[in-house]
Amino acid sequence: MYKPMHASRRRLLSSAAQALGLFVLAGALPGHEARAQVDAWDAAFASRDFKGALRALGGEGAEAGGQVQLDGPDVAENGAVVPFTVTTALPGVSLIALLVEHNPGPLAAVFTLPPGTEAFVSTRLKMAESSTVHALVRAEGGLFLARRPVRVIQGGCAG
C-alpha cells in the first residue's frame, strides 16, 4: 500500500520530538531549545529546495573543509538505497544532517547526538537523480559541511 511521503515525515518528526523530550527531561536540553529544534526540522523537511532546507537548519555559511568525512559511492546503481557514512573528529558534535541537492525534498536525514557520543552515522538515502549529497555537522566550533557528487544510474544502465 502506498503511503504518502508527508505521513512518514510526520512520524519521523514525532519520533524526533519524543527523543528531544527525553533530553529535556534528563536536563540535557532546555525545553525552548527542543521546540526550536523541532520547528527547524519541520521547516527543513517541508522545504522543496536545497538552499531553503539548508537555511532552515541554520547551515548557511557552514565551513566547507576537511573536518567532516562524507563517504559514499561515486556511482549508485540503485537510487533507492544509496549508502553513506559521515564521520568527524570535531569536538562536541550535536547534529548531523544529510541533504540531497536535487531531491524533491532535499533534507534526507537528521541525527542528533547526545554529549559524549562518537560522531559517526551510517545510513542509506533515496536519491531521485544524480546529485550532490551534503553532510552538515553542528559542533562546538560552529557548522561544517562536506559534499560528495553521486551519479545515479537509472534502470541499471548509464542514463
PDB file of C-alpha atoms in Angstrom:
ATOM      1  CA  MET A   1       0.000   0.000   0.000  1.00  0.00           C
ATOM      2  CA  TYR A   2       1.330   3.432  -0.935  1.00  0.00           C
ATOM      3  CA  LYS A   3       1.915   5.775   1.980  1.00  0.00           C
ATOM      4  CA  PRO A   4       2.308   9.478   1.288  1.00  0.00           C
ATOM      5  CA  MET A   5       5.774  10.860   1.968  1.00  0.00           C
ATOM      6  CA  HIS A   6       4.433  13.556   4.292  1.00  0.00           C
ATOM      7  CA  ALA A   7       2.949  10.893   6.605  1.00  0.00           C
ATOM      8  CA  SER A   8       6.327   9.224   7.098  1.00  0.00           C
ATOM      9  CA  ARG A   9       7.909  12.620   7.709  1.00  0.00           C
ATOM     10  CA  ARG A  10       5.289  13.345  10.356  1.00  0.00           C
ATOM     11  CA  ARG A  11       6.179  10.061  12.062  1.00  0.00           C
ATOM     12  CA  LEU A  12       9.862  10.971  11.881  1.00  0.00           C
ATOM     13  CA  LEU A  13       9.231  14.421  13.342  1.00  0.00           C
ATOM     14  CA  SER A  14       7.065  12.889  16.057  1.00  0.00           C
ATOM     15  CA  SER A  15       9.819  10.421  16.957  1.00  0.00           C
ATOM     16  CA  ALA A  16      12.385  13.216  16.940  1.00  0.00           C
ATOM     17  CA  ALA A  17      10.180  15.308  19.220  1.00  0.00           C
ATOM     18  CA  GLN A  18       9.870  12.373  21.621  1.00  0.00           C
ATOM     19  CA  ALA A  19      13.654  11.908  21.640  1.00  0.00           C
ATOM     20  CA  LEU A  20      14.162  15.618  22.287  1.00  0.00           C
ATOM     21  CA  GLY A  21      11.595  15.343  25.084  1.00  0.00           C
ATOM     22  CA  LEU A  22      13.796  12.756  26.743  1.00  0.00           C
ATOM     23  CA  PHE A  23      16.758  15.138  26.542  1.00  0.00           C
ATOM     24  CA  VAL A  24      14.594  17.859  28.129  1.00  0.00           C
ATOM     25  CA  LEU A  25      13.510  15.513  30.942  1.00  0.00           C
ATOM     26  CA  ALA A  26      17.111  14.467  31.508  1.00  0.00           C
ATOM     27  CA  GLY A  27      18.103  18.130  31.784  1.00  0.00           C
ATOM     28  CA  ALA A  28      20.450  17.921  28.794  1.00  0.00           C
ATOM     29  CA  LEU A  29      18.414  20.344  26.663  1.00  0.00           C
ATOM     30  CA  PRO A  30      16.133  23.202  27.781  1.00  0.00           C
ATOM     31  CA  GLY A  31      12.508  22.893  26.599  1.00  0.00           C
ATOM     32  CA  HIS A  32      12.526  26.049  24.467  1.00  0.00           C
ATOM     33  CA  GLU A  33      15.638  24.824  22.599  1.00  0.00           C
ATOM     34  CA  ALA A  34      13.972  21.462  21.913  1.00  0.00           C
ATOM     35  CA  ARG A  35      10.866  23.180  20.493  1.00  0.00           C
ATOM     36  CA  ALA A  36      13.019  25.438  18.308  1.00  0.00           C
ATOM     37  CA  GLN A  37      14.914  22.373  17.032  1.00  0.00           C
ATOM     38  CA  VAL A  38      11.703  20.551  16.061  1.00  0.00           C
ATOM     39  CA  ASP A  39      10.404  23.687  14.326  1.00  0.00           C
ATOM     40  CA  ALA A  40      13.667  23.989  12.344  1.00  0.00           C
ATOM     41  CA  TRP A  41      13.487  20.336  11.291  1.00  0.00           C
ATOM     42  CA  ASP A  42       9.856  20.739  10.265  1.00  0.00           C
ATOM     43  CA  ALA A  43      10.740  23.746   8.091  1.00  0.00           C
ATOM     44  CA  ALA A  44      13.749  21.936   6.606  1.00  0.00           C
ATOM     45  CA  PHE A  45      11.741  18.794   5.797  1.00  0.00           C
ATOM     46  CA  ALA A  46       8.968  20.938   4.263  1.00  0.00           C
ATOM     47  CA  SER A  47      11.403  22.849   2.051  1.00  0.00           C
ATOM     48  CA  ARG A  48      11.376  21.881  -1.610  1.00  0.00           C
ATOM     49  CA  ASP A  49      14.705  23.482  -2.496  1.00  0.00           C
ATOM     50  CA  PHE A  50      18.198  22.777  -1.202  1.00  0.00           C
ATOM     51  CA  LYS A  51      19.049  26.327  -0.103  1.00  0.00           C
ATOM     52  CA  GLY A  52      15.772  26.617   1.824  1.00  0.00           C
ATOM     53  CA  ALA A  53      16.405  23.351   3.674  1.00  0.00           C
ATOM     54  CA  LEU A  54      19.981  24.363   4.479  1.00  0.00           C
ATOM     55  CA  ARG A  55      18.791  27.775   5.675  1.00  0.00           C
ATOM     56  CA  ALA A  56      16.123  26.190   7.911  1.00  0.00           C
ATOM     57  CA  LEU A  57      18.822  24.083   9.583  1.00  0.00           C
ATOM     58  CA  GLY A  58      20.960  27.199  10.130  1.00  0.00           C
ATOM     59  CA  GLY A  59      23.573  25.872   7.724  1.00  0.00           C
ATOM     60  CA  GLU A  60      24.166  28.971   5.623  1.00  0.00           C
ATOM     61  CA  GLY A  61      27.795  29.946   5.941  1.00  0.00           C
ATOM     62  CA  ALA A  62      28.849  26.488   7.139  1.00  0.00           C
ATOM     63  CA  GLU A  63      32.575  25.964   6.756  1.00  0.00           C
ATOM     64  CA  ALA A  64      33.445  23.550   3.947  1.00  0.00           C
ATOM     65  CA  GLY A  65      36.737  21.843   4.554  1.00  0.00           C
ATOM     66  CA  GLY A  66      38.370  18.605   5.589  1.00  0.00           C
ATOM     67  CA  GLN A  67      36.876  18.440   9.091  1.00  0.00           C
ATOM     68  CA  VAL A  68      33.940  16.225   8.024  1.00  0.00           C
ATOM     69  CA  GLN A  69      34.314  12.956   6.116  1.00  0.00           C
ATOM     70  CA  LEU A  70      31.354  12.011   3.879  1.00  0.00           C
ATOM     71  CA  ASP A  71      31.780   8.559   2.352  1.00  0.00           C
ATOM     72  CA  GLY A  72      29.515   7.125  -0.314  1.00  0.00           C
ATOM     73  CA  PRO A  73      29.646   5.772  -3.838  1.00  0.00           C
ATOM     74  CA  ASP A  74      30.719   7.786  -6.863  1.00  0.00           C
ATOM     75  CA  VAL A  75      28.147   5.845  -8.889  1.00  0.00           C
ATOM     76  CA  ALA A  76      24.946   4.343  -7.452  1.00  0.00           C
ATOM     77  CA  GLU A  77      23.231   1.614  -9.464  1.00  0.00           C
ATOM     78  CA  ASN A  78      20.060   1.804  -7.387  1.00  0.00           C
ATOM     79  CA  GLY A  79      18.990   5.306  -6.331  1.00  0.00           C
ATOM     80  CA  ALA A  80      16.535   3.846  -3.795  1.00  0.00           C
ATOM     81  CA  VAL A  81      19.283   2.632  -1.423  1.00  0.00           C
ATOM     82  CA  VAL A  82      22.479   4.658  -1.618  1.00  0.00           C
ATOM     83  CA  PRO A  83      24.789   4.071   1.393  1.00  0.00           C
ATOM     84  CA  PHE A  84      26.526   6.973   3.146  1.00  0.00           C
ATOM     85  CA  THR A  85      28.723   7.338   6.215  1.00  0.00           C
ATOM     86  CA  VAL A  86      29.559  10.596   7.994  1.00  0.00           C
ATOM     87  CA  THR A  87      32.413  10.842  10.493  1.00  0.00           C
ATOM     88  CA  THR A  88      34.319  13.658  12.133  1.00  0.00           C
ATOM     89  CA  ALA A  89      36.813  14.172  14.936  1.00  0.00           C
ATOM     90  CA  LEU A  90      35.362  17.595  15.766  1.00  0.00           C
ATOM     91  CA  PRO A  91      34.572  18.026  19.482  1.00  0.00           C
ATOM     92  CA  GLY A  92      31.015  18.435  20.732  1.00  0.00           C
ATOM     93  CA  VAL A  93      29.087  17.262  17.675  1.00  0.00           C
ATOM     94  CA  SER A  94      25.362  17.627  18.368  1.00  0.00           C
ATOM     95  CA  LEU A  95      23.777  17.269  14.910  1.00  0.00           C
ATOM     96  CA  ILE A  96      24.493  15.566  11.600  1.00  0.00           C
ATOM     97  CA  ALA A  97      22.148  16.195   8.669  1.00  0.00           C
ATOM     98  CA  LEU A  98      22.258  14.737   5.162  1.00  0.00           C
ATOM     99  CA  LEU A  99      20.808  16.701   2.256  1.00  0.00           C
ATOM    100  CA  VAL A 100      20.430  15.575  -1.363  1.00  0.00           C
ATOM    101  CA  GLU A 101      20.592  18.670  -3.547  1.00  0.00           C
ATOM    102  CA  HIS A 102      18.287  17.566  -6.405  1.00  0.00           C
ATOM    103  CA  ASN A 103      15.738  15.520  -4.441  1.00  0.00           C
ATOM    104  CA  PRO A 104      12.170  16.889  -4.317  1.00  0.00           C
ATOM    105  CA  GLY A 105      12.641  17.109  -0.526  1.00  0.00           C
ATOM    106  CA  PRO A 106      16.367  17.798  -0.057  1.00  0.00           C
ATOM    107  CA  LEU A 107      16.614  17.005   3.671  1.00  0.00           C
ATOM    108  CA  ALA A 108      17.027  13.231   3.735  1.00  0.00           C
ATOM    109  CA  ALA A 109      18.108  12.561   7.341  1.00  0.00           C
ATOM    110  CA  VAL A 110      18.828  14.325  10.631  1.00  0.00           C
ATOM    111  CA  PHE A 111      20.657  12.762  13.562  1.00  0.00           C
ATOM    112  CA  THR A 112      21.030  14.327  16.999  1.00  0.00           C
ATOM    113  CA  LEU A 113      23.935  13.120  19.082  1.00  0.00           C
ATOM    114  CA  PRO A 114      23.919  13.347  22.869  1.00  0.00           C
ATOM    115  CA  PRO A 115      27.031  14.743  24.567  1.00  0.00           C
ATOM    116  CA  GLY A 116      29.924  12.294  24.600  1.00  0.00           C
ATOM    117  CA  THR A 117      28.682  10.326  21.571  1.00  0.00           C
ATOM    118  CA  GLU A 118      31.113   9.407  18.814  1.00  0.00           C
ATOM    119  CA  ALA A 119      30.377  11.495  15.714  1.00  0.00           C
ATOM    120  CA  PHE A 120      29.603   8.657  13.299  1.00  0.00           C
ATOM    121  CA  VAL A 121      26.428   7.872  11.368  1.00  0.00           C
ATOM    122  CA  SER A 122      25.777   5.381   8.611  1.00  0.00           C
ATOM    123  CA  THR A 123      22.551   5.232   6.628  1.00  0.00           C
ATOM    124  CA  ARG A 124      21.031   4.685   3.196  1.00  0.00           C
ATOM    125  CA  LEU A 125      19.397   7.519   1.288  1.00  0.00           C
ATOM    126  CA  LYS A 126      16.965   7.618  -1.585  1.00  0.00           C
ATOM    127  CA  MET A 127      18.193   9.696  -4.493  1.00  0.00           C
ATOM    128  CA  ALA A 128      15.787  10.736  -7.240  1.00  0.00           C
ATOM    129  CA  GLU A 129      18.599  11.505  -9.695  1.00  0.00           C
ATOM    130  CA  SER A 130      22.313  12.231  -9.920  1.00  0.00           C
ATOM    131  CA  SER A 131      23.080  14.921  -7.381  1.00  0.00           C
ATOM    132  CA  THR A 132      25.468  16.296  -4.804  1.00  0.00           C
ATOM    133  CA  VAL A 133      24.967  14.978  -1.279  1.00  0.00           C
ATOM    134  CA  HIS A 134      25.829  17.328   1.591  1.00  0.00           C
ATOM    135  CA  ALA A 135      26.638  16.439   5.200  1.00  0.00           C
ATOM    136  CA  LEU A 136      26.002  19.301   7.638  1.00  0.00           C
ATOM    137  CA  VAL A 137      27.602  18.919  11.075  1.00  0.00           C
ATOM    138  CA  ARG A 138      26.932  21.145  14.086  1.00  0.00           C
ATOM    139  CA  ALA A 139      29.828  21.038  16.569  1.00  0.00           C
ATOM    140  CA  GLU A 140      31.284  23.242  19.314  1.00  0.00           C
ATOM    141  CA  GLY A 141      33.315  25.180  16.745  1.00  0.00           C
ATOM    142  CA  GLY A 142      30.319  26.006  14.532  1.00  0.00           C
ATOM    143  CA  LEU A 143      28.812  24.462  11.405  1.00  0.00           C
ATOM    144  CA  PHE A 144      30.785  22.357   8.953  1.00  0.00           C
ATOM    145  CA  LEU A 145      29.887  20.957   5.551  1.00  0.00           C
ATOM    146  CA  ALA A 146      31.137  18.124   3.347  1.00  0.00           C
ATOM    147  CA  ARG A 147      29.957  17.444  -0.215  1.00  0.00           C
ATOM    148  CA  ARG A 148      30.019  14.410  -2.478  1.00  0.00           C
ATOM    149  CA  PRO A 149      28.697  14.193  -6.060  1.00  0.00           C
ATOM    150  CA  VAL A 150      26.924  10.909  -6.816  1.00  0.00           C
ATOM    151  CA  ARG A 151      25.882   9.697 -10.244  1.00  0.00           C
ATOM    152  CA  VAL A 152      22.693   7.606 -10.143  1.00  0.00           C
ATOM    153  CA  ILE A 153      22.264   5.016 -12.875  1.00  0.00           C
ATOM    154  CA  GLN A 154      18.630   4.716 -13.917  1.00  0.00           C
ATOM    155  CA  GLY A 155      17.327   1.208 -14.589  1.00  0.00           C
ATOM    156  CA  GLY A 156      20.761  -0.398 -14.245  1.00  0.00           C
ATOM    157  CA  CYS A 157      22.353   1.423 -17.190  1.00  0.00           C
ATOM    158  CA  ALA A 158      24.010   4.818 -17.551  1.00  0.00           C
ATOM    159  CA  GLY A 159      21.455   7.498 -18.275  1.00  0.00           C
TER     160      GLY A 159
END
